[in-house]
Coordinates of C-alpha atoms in Angstrom, one line a residue:
Chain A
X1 CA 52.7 -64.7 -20.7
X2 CA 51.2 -62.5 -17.2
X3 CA 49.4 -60.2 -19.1
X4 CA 50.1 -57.3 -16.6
X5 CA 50.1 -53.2 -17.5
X6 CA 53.5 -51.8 -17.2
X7 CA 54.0 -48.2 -17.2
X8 CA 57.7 -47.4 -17.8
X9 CA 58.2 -44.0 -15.8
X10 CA 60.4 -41.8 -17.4
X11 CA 58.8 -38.6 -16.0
X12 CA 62.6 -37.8 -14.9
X13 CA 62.9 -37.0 -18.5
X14 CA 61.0 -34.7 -20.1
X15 CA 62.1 -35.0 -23.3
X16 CA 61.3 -38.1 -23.4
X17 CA 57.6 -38.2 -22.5
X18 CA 57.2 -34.8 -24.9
X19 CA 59.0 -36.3 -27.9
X20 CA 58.3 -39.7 -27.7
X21 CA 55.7 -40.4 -25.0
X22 CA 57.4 -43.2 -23.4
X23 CA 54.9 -43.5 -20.6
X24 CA 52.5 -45.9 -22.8
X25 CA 50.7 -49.0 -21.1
X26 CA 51.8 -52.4 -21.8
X27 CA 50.3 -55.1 -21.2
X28 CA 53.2 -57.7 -21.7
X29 CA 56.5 -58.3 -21.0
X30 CA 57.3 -58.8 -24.8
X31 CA 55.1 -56.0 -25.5
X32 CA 57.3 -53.7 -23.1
X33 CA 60.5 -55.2 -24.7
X34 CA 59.6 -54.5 -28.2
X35 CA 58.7 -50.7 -27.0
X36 CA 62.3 -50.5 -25.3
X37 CA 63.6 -51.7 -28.4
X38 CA 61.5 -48.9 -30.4
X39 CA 61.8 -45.9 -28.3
X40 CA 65.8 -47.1 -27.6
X41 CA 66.0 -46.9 -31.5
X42 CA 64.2 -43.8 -31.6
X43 CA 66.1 -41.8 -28.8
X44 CA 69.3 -42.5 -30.1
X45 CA 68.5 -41.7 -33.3
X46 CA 67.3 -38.5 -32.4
X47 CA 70.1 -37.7 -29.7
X48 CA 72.4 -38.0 -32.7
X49 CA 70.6 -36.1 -34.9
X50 CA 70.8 -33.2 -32.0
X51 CA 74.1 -34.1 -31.9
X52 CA 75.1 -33.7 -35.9
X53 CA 72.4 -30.3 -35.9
X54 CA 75.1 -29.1 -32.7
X55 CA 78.5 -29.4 -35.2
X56 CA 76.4 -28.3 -37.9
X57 CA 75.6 -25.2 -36.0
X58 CA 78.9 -24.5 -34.4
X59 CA 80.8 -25.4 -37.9
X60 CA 78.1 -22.7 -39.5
X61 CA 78.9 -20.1 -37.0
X62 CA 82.7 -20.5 -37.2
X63 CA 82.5 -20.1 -41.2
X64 CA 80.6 -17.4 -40.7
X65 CA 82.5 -14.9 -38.2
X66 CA 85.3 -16.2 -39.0
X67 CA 85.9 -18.2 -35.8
X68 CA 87.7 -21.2 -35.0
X69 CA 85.7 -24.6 -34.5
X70 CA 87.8 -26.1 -31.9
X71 CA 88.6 -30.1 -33.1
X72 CA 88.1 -31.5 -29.7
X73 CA 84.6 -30.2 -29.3
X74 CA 83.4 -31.8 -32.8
X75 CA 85.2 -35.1 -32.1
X76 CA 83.2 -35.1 -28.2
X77 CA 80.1 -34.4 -29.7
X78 CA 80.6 -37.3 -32.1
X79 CA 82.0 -39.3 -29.6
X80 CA 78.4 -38.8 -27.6
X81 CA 76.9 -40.5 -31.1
X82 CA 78.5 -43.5 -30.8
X83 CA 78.3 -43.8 -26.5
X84 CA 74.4 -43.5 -27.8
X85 CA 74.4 -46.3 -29.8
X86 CA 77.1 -47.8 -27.6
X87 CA 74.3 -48.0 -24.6
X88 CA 71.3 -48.6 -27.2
X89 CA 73.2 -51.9 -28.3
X90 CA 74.0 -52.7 -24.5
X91 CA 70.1 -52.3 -23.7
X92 CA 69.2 -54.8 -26.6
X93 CA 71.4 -57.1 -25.6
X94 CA 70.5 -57.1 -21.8
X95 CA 66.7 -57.3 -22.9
X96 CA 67.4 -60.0 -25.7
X97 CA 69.5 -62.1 -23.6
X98 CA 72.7 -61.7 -25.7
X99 CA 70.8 -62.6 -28.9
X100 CA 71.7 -60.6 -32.1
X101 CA 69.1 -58.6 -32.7
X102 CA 68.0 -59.4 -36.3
X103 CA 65.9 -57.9 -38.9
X104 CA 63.6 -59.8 -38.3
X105 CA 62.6 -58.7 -35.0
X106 CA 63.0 -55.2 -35.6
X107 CA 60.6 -55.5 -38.6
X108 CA 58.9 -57.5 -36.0
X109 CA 58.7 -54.9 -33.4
X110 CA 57.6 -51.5 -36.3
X111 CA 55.0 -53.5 -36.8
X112 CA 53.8 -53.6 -33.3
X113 CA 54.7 -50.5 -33.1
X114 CA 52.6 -48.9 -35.6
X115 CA 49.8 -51.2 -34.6
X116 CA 49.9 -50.5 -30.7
X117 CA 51.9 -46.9 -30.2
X118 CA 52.1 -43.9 -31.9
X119 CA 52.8 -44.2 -35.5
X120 CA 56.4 -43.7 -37.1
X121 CA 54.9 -40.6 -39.3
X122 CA 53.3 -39.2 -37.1
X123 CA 56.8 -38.9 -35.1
X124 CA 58.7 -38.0 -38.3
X125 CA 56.1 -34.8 -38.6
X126 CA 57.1 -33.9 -34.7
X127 CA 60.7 -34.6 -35.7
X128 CA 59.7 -32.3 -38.4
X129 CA 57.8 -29.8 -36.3
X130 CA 61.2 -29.7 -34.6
X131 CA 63.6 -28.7 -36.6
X132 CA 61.1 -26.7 -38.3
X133 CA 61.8 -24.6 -34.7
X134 CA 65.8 -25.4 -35.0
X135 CA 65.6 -23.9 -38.5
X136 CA 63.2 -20.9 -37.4
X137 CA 66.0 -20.9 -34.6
X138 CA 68.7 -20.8 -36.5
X139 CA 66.7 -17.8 -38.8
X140 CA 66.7 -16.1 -35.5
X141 CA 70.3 -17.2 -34.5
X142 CA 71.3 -15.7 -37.7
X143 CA 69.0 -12.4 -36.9
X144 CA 71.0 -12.0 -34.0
X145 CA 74.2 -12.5 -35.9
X146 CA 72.8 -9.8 -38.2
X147 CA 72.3 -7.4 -34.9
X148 CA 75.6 -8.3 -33.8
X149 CA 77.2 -7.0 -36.7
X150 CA 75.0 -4.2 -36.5
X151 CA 76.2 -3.6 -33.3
X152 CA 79.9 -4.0 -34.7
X153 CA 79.5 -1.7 -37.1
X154 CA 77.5 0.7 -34.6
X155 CA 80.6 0.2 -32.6
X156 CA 83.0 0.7 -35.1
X157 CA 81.3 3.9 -36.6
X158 CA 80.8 4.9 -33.0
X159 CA 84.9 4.3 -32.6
X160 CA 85.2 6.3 -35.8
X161 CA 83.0 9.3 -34.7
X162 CA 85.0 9.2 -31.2
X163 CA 87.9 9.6 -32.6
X164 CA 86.8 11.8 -35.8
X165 CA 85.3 13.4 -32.4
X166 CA 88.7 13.7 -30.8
X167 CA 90.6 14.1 -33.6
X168 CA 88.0 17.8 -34.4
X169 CA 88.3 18.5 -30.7
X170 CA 91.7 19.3 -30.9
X171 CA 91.8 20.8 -34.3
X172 CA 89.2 22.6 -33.4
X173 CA 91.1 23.5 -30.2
X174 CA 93.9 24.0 -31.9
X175 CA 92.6 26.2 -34.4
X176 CA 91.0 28.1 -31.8
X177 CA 93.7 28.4 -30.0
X178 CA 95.5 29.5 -33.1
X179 CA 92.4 31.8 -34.2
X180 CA 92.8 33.5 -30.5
X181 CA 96.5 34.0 -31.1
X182 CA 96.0 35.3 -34.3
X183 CA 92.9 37.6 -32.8
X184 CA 95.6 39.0 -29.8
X185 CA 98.0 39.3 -32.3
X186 CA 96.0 41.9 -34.5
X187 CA 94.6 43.3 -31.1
X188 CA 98.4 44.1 -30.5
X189 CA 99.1 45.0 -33.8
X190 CA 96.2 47.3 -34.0
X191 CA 96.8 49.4 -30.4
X192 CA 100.4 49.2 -31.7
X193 CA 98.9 50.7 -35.6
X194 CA 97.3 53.1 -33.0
X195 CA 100.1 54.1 -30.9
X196 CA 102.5 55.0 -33.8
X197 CA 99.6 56.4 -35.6
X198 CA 98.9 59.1 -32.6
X199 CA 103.0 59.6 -32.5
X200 CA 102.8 60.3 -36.4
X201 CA 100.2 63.0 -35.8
X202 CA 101.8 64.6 -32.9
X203 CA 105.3 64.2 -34.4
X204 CA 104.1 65.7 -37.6
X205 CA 101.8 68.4 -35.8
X206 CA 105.4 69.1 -33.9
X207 CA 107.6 69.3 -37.2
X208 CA 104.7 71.7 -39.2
X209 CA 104.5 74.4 -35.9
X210 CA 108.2 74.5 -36.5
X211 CA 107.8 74.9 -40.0
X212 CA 104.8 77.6 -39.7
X213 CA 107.0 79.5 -36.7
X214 CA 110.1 79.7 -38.6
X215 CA 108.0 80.3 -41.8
X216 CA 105.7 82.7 -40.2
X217 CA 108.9 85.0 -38.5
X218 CA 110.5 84.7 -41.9
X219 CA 107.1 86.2 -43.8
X220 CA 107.0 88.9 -41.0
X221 CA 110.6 89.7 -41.8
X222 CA 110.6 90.0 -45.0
X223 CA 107.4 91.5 -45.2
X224 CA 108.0 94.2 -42.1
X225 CA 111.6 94.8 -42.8
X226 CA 111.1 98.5 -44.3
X227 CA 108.6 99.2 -41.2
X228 CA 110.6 99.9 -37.9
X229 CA 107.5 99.8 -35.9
X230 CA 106.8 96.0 -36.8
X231 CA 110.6 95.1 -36.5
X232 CA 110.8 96.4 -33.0
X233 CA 107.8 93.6 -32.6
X234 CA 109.2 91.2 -33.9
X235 CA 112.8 91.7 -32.1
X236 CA 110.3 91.9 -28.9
X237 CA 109.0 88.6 -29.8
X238 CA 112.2 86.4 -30.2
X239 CA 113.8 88.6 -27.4
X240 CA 110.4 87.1 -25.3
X241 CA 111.2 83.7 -26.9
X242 CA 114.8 83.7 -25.9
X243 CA 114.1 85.3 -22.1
X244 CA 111.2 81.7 -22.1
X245 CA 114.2 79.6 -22.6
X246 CA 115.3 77.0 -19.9
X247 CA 118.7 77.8 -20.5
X248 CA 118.3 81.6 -20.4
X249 CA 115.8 81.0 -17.3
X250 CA 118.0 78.9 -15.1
X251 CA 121.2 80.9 -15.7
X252 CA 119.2 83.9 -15.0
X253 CA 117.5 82.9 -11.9
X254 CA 120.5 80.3 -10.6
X255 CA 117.5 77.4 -10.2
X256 CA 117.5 74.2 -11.3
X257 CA 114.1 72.5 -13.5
X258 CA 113.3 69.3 -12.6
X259 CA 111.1 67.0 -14.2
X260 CA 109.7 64.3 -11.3
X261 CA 109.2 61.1 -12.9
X262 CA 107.1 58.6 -10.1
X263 CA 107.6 55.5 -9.5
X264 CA 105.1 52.8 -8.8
X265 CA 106.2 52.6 -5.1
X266 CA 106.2 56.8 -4.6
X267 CA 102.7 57.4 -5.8
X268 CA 100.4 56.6 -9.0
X269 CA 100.3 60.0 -11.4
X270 CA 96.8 60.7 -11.6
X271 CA 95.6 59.8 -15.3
X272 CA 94.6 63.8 -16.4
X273 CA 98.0 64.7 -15.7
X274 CA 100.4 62.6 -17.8
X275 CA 99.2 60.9 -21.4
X276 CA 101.0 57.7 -19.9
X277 CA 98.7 55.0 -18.5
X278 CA 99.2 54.4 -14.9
X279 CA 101.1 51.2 -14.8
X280 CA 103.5 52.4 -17.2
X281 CA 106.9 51.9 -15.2
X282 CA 109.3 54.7 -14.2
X283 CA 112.3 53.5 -16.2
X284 CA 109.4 53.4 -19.2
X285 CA 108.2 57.0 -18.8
X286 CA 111.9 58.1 -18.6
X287 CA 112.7 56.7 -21.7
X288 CA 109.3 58.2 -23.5
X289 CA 110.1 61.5 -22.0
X290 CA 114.0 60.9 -23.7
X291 CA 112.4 59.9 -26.9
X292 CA 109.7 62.5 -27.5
X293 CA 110.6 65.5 -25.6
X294 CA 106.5 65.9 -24.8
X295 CA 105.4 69.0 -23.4
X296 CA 106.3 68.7 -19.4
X297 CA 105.1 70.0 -15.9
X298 CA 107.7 70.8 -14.4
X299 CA 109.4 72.3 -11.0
X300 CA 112.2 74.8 -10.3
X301 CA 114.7 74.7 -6.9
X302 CA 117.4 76.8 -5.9
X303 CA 120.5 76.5 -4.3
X304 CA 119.8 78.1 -1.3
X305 CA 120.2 75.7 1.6
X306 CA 116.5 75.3 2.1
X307 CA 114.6 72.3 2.7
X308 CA 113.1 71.7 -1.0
X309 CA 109.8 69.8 -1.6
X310 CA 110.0 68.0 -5.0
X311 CA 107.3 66.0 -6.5
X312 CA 109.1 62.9 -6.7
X313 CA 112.3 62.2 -5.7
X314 CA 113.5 60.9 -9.1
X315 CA 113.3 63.0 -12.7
X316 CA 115.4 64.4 -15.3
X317 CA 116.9 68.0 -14.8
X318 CA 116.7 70.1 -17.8
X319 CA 119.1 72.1 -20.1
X320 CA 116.6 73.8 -22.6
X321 CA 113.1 73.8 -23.8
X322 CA 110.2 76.4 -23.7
X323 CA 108.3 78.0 -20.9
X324 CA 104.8 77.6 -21.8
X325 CA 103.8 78.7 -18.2
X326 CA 104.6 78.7 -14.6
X327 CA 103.0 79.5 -11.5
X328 CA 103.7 79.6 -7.8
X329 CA 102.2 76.3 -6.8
X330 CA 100.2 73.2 -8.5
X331 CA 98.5 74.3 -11.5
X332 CA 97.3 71.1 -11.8
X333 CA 97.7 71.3 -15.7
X334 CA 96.1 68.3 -17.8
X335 CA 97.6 66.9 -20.6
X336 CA 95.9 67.2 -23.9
X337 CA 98.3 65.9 -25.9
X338 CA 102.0 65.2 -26.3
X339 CA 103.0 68.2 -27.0
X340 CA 99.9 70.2 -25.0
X341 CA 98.9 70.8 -22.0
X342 CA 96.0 72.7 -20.5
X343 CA 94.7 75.1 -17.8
X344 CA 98.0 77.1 -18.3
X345 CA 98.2 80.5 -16.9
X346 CA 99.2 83.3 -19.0
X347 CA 102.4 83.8 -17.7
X348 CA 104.6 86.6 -18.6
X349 CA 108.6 86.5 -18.8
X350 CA 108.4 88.4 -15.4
X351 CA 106.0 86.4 -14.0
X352 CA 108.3 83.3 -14.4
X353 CA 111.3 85.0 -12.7
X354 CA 109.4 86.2 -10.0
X355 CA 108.2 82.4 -9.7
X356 CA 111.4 80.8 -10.2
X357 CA 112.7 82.9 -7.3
X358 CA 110.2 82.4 -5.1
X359 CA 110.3 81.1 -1.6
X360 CA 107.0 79.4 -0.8
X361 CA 106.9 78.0 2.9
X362 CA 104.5 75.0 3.8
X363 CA 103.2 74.3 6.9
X364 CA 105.9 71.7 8.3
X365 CA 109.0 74.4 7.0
X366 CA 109.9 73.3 3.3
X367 CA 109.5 74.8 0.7
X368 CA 106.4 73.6 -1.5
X369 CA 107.3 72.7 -5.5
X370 CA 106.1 75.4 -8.4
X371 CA 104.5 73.9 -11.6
X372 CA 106.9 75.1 -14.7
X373 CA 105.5 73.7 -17.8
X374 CA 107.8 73.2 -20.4
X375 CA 107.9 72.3 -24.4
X376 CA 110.4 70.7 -26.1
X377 CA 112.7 70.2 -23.3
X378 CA 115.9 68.5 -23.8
X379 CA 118.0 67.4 -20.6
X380 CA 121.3 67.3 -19.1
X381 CA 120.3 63.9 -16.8
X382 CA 118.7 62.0 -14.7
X383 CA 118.2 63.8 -11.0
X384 CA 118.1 61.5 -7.8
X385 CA 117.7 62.2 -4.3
X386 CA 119.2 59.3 -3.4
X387 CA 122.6 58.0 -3.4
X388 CA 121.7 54.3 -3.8
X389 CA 119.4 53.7 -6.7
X390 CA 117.7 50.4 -8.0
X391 CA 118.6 48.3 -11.0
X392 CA 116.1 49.7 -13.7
X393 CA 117.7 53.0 -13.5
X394 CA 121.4 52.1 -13.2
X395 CA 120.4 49.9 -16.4
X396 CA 119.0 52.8 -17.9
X397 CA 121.6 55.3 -17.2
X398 CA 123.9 52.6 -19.1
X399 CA 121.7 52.5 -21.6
X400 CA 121.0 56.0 -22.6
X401 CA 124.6 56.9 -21.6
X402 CA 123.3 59.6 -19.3
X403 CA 124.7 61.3 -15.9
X404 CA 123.2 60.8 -13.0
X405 CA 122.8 63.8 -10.7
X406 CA 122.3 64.0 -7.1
X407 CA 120.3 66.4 -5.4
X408 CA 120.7 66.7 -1.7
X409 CA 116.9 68.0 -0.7
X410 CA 118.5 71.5 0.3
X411 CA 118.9 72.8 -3.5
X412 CA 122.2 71.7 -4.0
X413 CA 123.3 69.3 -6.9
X414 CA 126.2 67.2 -7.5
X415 CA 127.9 64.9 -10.5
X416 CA 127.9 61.0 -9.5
X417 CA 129.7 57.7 -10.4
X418 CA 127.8 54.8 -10.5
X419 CA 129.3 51.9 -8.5
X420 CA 127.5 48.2 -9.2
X421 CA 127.8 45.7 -6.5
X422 CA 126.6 42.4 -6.2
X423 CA 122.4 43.4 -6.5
X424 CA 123.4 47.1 -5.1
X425 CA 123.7 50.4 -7.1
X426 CA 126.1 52.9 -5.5
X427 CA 126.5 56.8 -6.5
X428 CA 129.3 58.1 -5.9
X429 CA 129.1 61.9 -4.6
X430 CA 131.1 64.1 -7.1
X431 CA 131.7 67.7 -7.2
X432 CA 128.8 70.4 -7.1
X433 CA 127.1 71.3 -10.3
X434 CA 125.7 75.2 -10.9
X435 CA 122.5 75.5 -12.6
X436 CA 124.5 77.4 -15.4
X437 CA 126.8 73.5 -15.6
X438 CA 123.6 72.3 -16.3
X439 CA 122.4 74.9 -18.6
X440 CA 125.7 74.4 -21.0
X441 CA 125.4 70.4 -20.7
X442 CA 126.3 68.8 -23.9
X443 CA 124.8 65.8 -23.7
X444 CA 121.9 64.7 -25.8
X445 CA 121.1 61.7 -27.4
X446 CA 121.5 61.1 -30.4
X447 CA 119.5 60.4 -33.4
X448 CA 119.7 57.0 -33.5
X449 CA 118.9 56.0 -30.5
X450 CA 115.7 58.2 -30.1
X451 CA 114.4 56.7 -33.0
X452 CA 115.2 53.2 -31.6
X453 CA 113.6 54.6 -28.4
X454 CA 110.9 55.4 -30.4
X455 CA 110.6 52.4 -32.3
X456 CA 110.3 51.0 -28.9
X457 CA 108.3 52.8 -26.7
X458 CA 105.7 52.7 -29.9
X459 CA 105.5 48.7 -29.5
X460 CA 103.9 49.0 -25.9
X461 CA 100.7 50.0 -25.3
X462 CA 101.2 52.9 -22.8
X463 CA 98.9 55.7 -23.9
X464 CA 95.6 56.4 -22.9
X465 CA 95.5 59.8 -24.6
X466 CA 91.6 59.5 -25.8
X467 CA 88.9 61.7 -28.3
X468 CA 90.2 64.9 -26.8
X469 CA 93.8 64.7 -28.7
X470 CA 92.0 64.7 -32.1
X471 CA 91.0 68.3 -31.5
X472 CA 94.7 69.3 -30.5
X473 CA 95.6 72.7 -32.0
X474 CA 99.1 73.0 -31.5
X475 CA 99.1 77.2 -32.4
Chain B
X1 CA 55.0 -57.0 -12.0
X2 CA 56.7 -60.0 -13.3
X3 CA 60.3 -60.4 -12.5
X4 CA 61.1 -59.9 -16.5
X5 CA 59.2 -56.8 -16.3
X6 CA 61.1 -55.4 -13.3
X7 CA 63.9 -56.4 -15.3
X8 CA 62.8 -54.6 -18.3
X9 CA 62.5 -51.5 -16.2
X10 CA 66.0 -51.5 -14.9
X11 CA 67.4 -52.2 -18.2
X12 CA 64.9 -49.1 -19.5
X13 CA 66.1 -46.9 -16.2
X14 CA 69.7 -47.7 -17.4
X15 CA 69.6 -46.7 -20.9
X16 CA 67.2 -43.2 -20.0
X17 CA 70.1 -42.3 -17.2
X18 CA 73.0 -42.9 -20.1
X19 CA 71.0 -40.6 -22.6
X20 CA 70.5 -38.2 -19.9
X21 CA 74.4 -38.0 -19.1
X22 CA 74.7 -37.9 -22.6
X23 CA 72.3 -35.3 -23.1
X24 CA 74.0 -33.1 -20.4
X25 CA 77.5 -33.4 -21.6
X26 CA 76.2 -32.4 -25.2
X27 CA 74.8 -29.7 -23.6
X28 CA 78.1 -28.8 -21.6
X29 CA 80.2 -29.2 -24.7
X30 CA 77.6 -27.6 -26.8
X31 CA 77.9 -24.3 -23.8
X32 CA 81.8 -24.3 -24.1
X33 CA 81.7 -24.1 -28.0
X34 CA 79.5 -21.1 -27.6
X35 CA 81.5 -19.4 -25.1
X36 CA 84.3 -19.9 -26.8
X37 CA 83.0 -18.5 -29.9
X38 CA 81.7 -15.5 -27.9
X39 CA 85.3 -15.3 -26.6
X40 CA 86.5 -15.0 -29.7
X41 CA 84.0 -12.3 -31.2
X42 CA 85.4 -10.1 -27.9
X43 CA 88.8 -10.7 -28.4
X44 CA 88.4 -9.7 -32.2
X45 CA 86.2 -6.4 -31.3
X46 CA 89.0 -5.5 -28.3
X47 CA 91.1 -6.0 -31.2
X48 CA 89.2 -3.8 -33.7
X49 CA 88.4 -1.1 -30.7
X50 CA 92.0 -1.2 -29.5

């Protein structure tokens, strides 16, 4: 045999030449045949064993997530067994000529092989070394696995939180949300509480100075009845109260008292002057001056065919009450309470004749309003200047069941029907009224409804009276 | 090299280039398993999340 050195190049596969070192010298043909037949052995040995280690790993994964091993897979990666030992049979039968290979040879060949190449155990202990990393692999595989469900679970808690997260944002929202309601609900409540709670005091303060008046005139009576002196007094004093009158004052002077009421559009009433907040609306203050009869500024006109200045050109004319106290022009008097007023002038029972009578000329030829202020005043209706009015007060004058009156702007007032078109309020020009029509007006409302009015008016929040009506002294 | 020999080292050549096919369609199938499995870990965590 050619002894010749053979070096089978296999440097194409690298696990080959790390596993098995393939690239030995030979020196003979035999020699090299015997080594195919080793290393053939030995490759497909361990291809297969790569091969089982693959389904073992996929078939432990599956069982252990819970995942499905798909058949095919397992059956190709057996089927790459048998092509292994399918193409290790065809290369010992091309290199033995067809020959079976028997035992013998095989023996035969070990035994070279252990003699002239690496021996068997020593490749068992890399095989070993191997899996020894497949297995410290698979410990790692399995750490991972591990992580993953850690990761699973941090995603599923993380899910959780999100929507525990979601689920408290909007209860929390939503109890805010309720919380807030609840908050404006008891901030209404409690301007409402304070709103009735002033009324109370001024209504109460209101019923007691009728109480102590009547109480005190009765105690003076009884007391002073023997002394003529003191009765003469006292007949002075209601004589004065009666002569202070609306009704005795407008029939006496022939004038009309008009209450102006503004609307938004006319002019803002400055806050000193009324106990109403500003943006309280016209039909509003009407209603609260209906309801509570508070004290009043007021303004007097006459039918004298002058051009007559009035402080607004809507209001409520007058049919009783009490002259508190009047003067020529503006007195600018601020409200201290409902029922008070201040920076009155003394005013005599002359002094409000003379007043009510009184022509005072402005610059541009009409006549410039007087300030009349008046307690407890009671109406005979609502006072216009024009004859078309808007919807809130033709409501209103439903509502209250109260005349409208017309007043002309030269001192003359008339009865009116109201007409409702399509988005228009007509008044209808009636006959002439006389301040003494107005004086003997029946109409009131009654009871009933001013304590509905009441009841209503109390629900807004429309006063701004402040510290300075807890020191009201109402005698 | 003897004629044998040369035959030797076809035959060898032969055999190593069938392994490696082998080898790399292990490796292919042994790639799809594990994407498939992956596949299926997504699909059951959409599942979980959704």
């Amino acid at each position: 045999m050619h002894k010749e050195q053979v070096i089978i190049e296999a440097k194409k596969k690298p696990e080959a030449q790390e596993n098995h070192e393939t690239s030995q010298s030979v020196e003979l043909p035999e020699d090299l045949r015997r080594q195919m037949m080793s290393e053939s052995e030995k490759e497909t040995t361990f291809f297969k064993g790569e091969c089982a280690d693959g389904i073992a790993q996929a078939e432990s994964r599956a069982g252990k997530d819970g995942l499905v091993f798909d058949g095919k897979d397992k059956n190709k990666l057996e089927s790459f067994s048998e092509e292994a030992d399918e193409t290790k049979t065809e290369l010992l039968t091309a290199i033995n000529g067809g020959a079976e290979i028997n035992e013998t040879v095989v023996e035969k060949t070990d035994i070279e092989l252990n003699r002239k190449t690496k021996n068997i155990r020593e490749y068992k202990r890399d095989i070993s070394g191997v899996f020894e990393s497949v297995l410290k692999n698979k410990v790692k595989v399995e750490n991972i696995y591990t992580e993953i469900d850690k990761i699973q679970l941090d995603i599923d808690s993380l899910q959780v939180n999100s929507i525990k997260k979601i689920f408290n944002y909007f209860k929390i929202n939503k109890l805010n949300k309720e919380r807030l309601t609840k908050e404006e609900q008891i901030s209404l409540l409690r301007k409402d509480i304070s709103s009735a709670e002033q009324l109370i005091i001024e209504l109460s303060d209101q019923i007691e100075v009728k109480d102590k008046t009547e109480k005190i005139l009765k105690y003076t009576k009884d007391h002073f009845k023997d002394s003529p002196e003191y009765m003469d007094k006292i007949e002075k004093i209601e004589k004065e109260h009666e002569m202070r009158s609306i009704k005795s004052s407008i029939i006496r002077n022939n004038a009309f008292i008009f209450h102006g009421i503004k609307d938004k559009k006319s002019g803002d009433v400055k806050e000193q002057e009324s106990a109403l907040k500003q943006e309280v609306s016209q039909d509003v203050r009407i209603k609260i001056a209906m309801a509570l009869e508070p004290s009043l500024s007021t303004s007097s006109f006459r039918n004298d065919g002058a051009k007559q200045r009035l402080w607004s050109d809507i209001g409520l004319l007058l049919r009783e009450g009490h002259i508190d106290a009047a003067d020529s022009s503006d007195m600018h008097t601020e409200v201290k309470g409902i029922n008070d007023r201040d920076n009155l002038k003394i005013t005599t029972t002359s002094d409000i004749d003379r007043i009510m009578m009184q022509k005072r000329k402005t610059w541009d030829g009409m006549y410039w309003y007087n300030e009349i202020v008046v307690r407890n005043p009671k109406y005979a209706g609502l006072c216009v200047s024009s004859l078309e009015i808007n919807k809130d007060l033709a409501k209103l004058s439903e509502e209250l069941d109260i005349p409208i009156f017309f007043h002309d702007g030269k001192g003359r007032v008339f009865e009116t029907a109201l007409q409702s078109e399509t988005n228009k309020f007509i008044l209808i020009q009636g006959r002439e009224v006389t301040p003494s029509d107005i004086a003997n007006s029946k109409y009131d409302i009654s009871q009933e409804k001013r304590k509905s009015l009441i009841q209503e008016v109390v629900k807004e929040d429309i006063f701004h009276i402040d510290e300075r009506m807890k020191d009201v002294q109402l005698l | 090299m003897s004629e044998e020999t040369e035959k030797y080292k076809q035959i060898w050549k032969k055999f190593q280039d069938k392994i490696s096919f082998l080898k790399k369609r292990r490796s292919e199938v042994l790639k799809d398993i594990s994407k498939k499995f992956d596949q299926q870990q997504i699909d059951k965590i959409r599942k979980k999340i959704g």
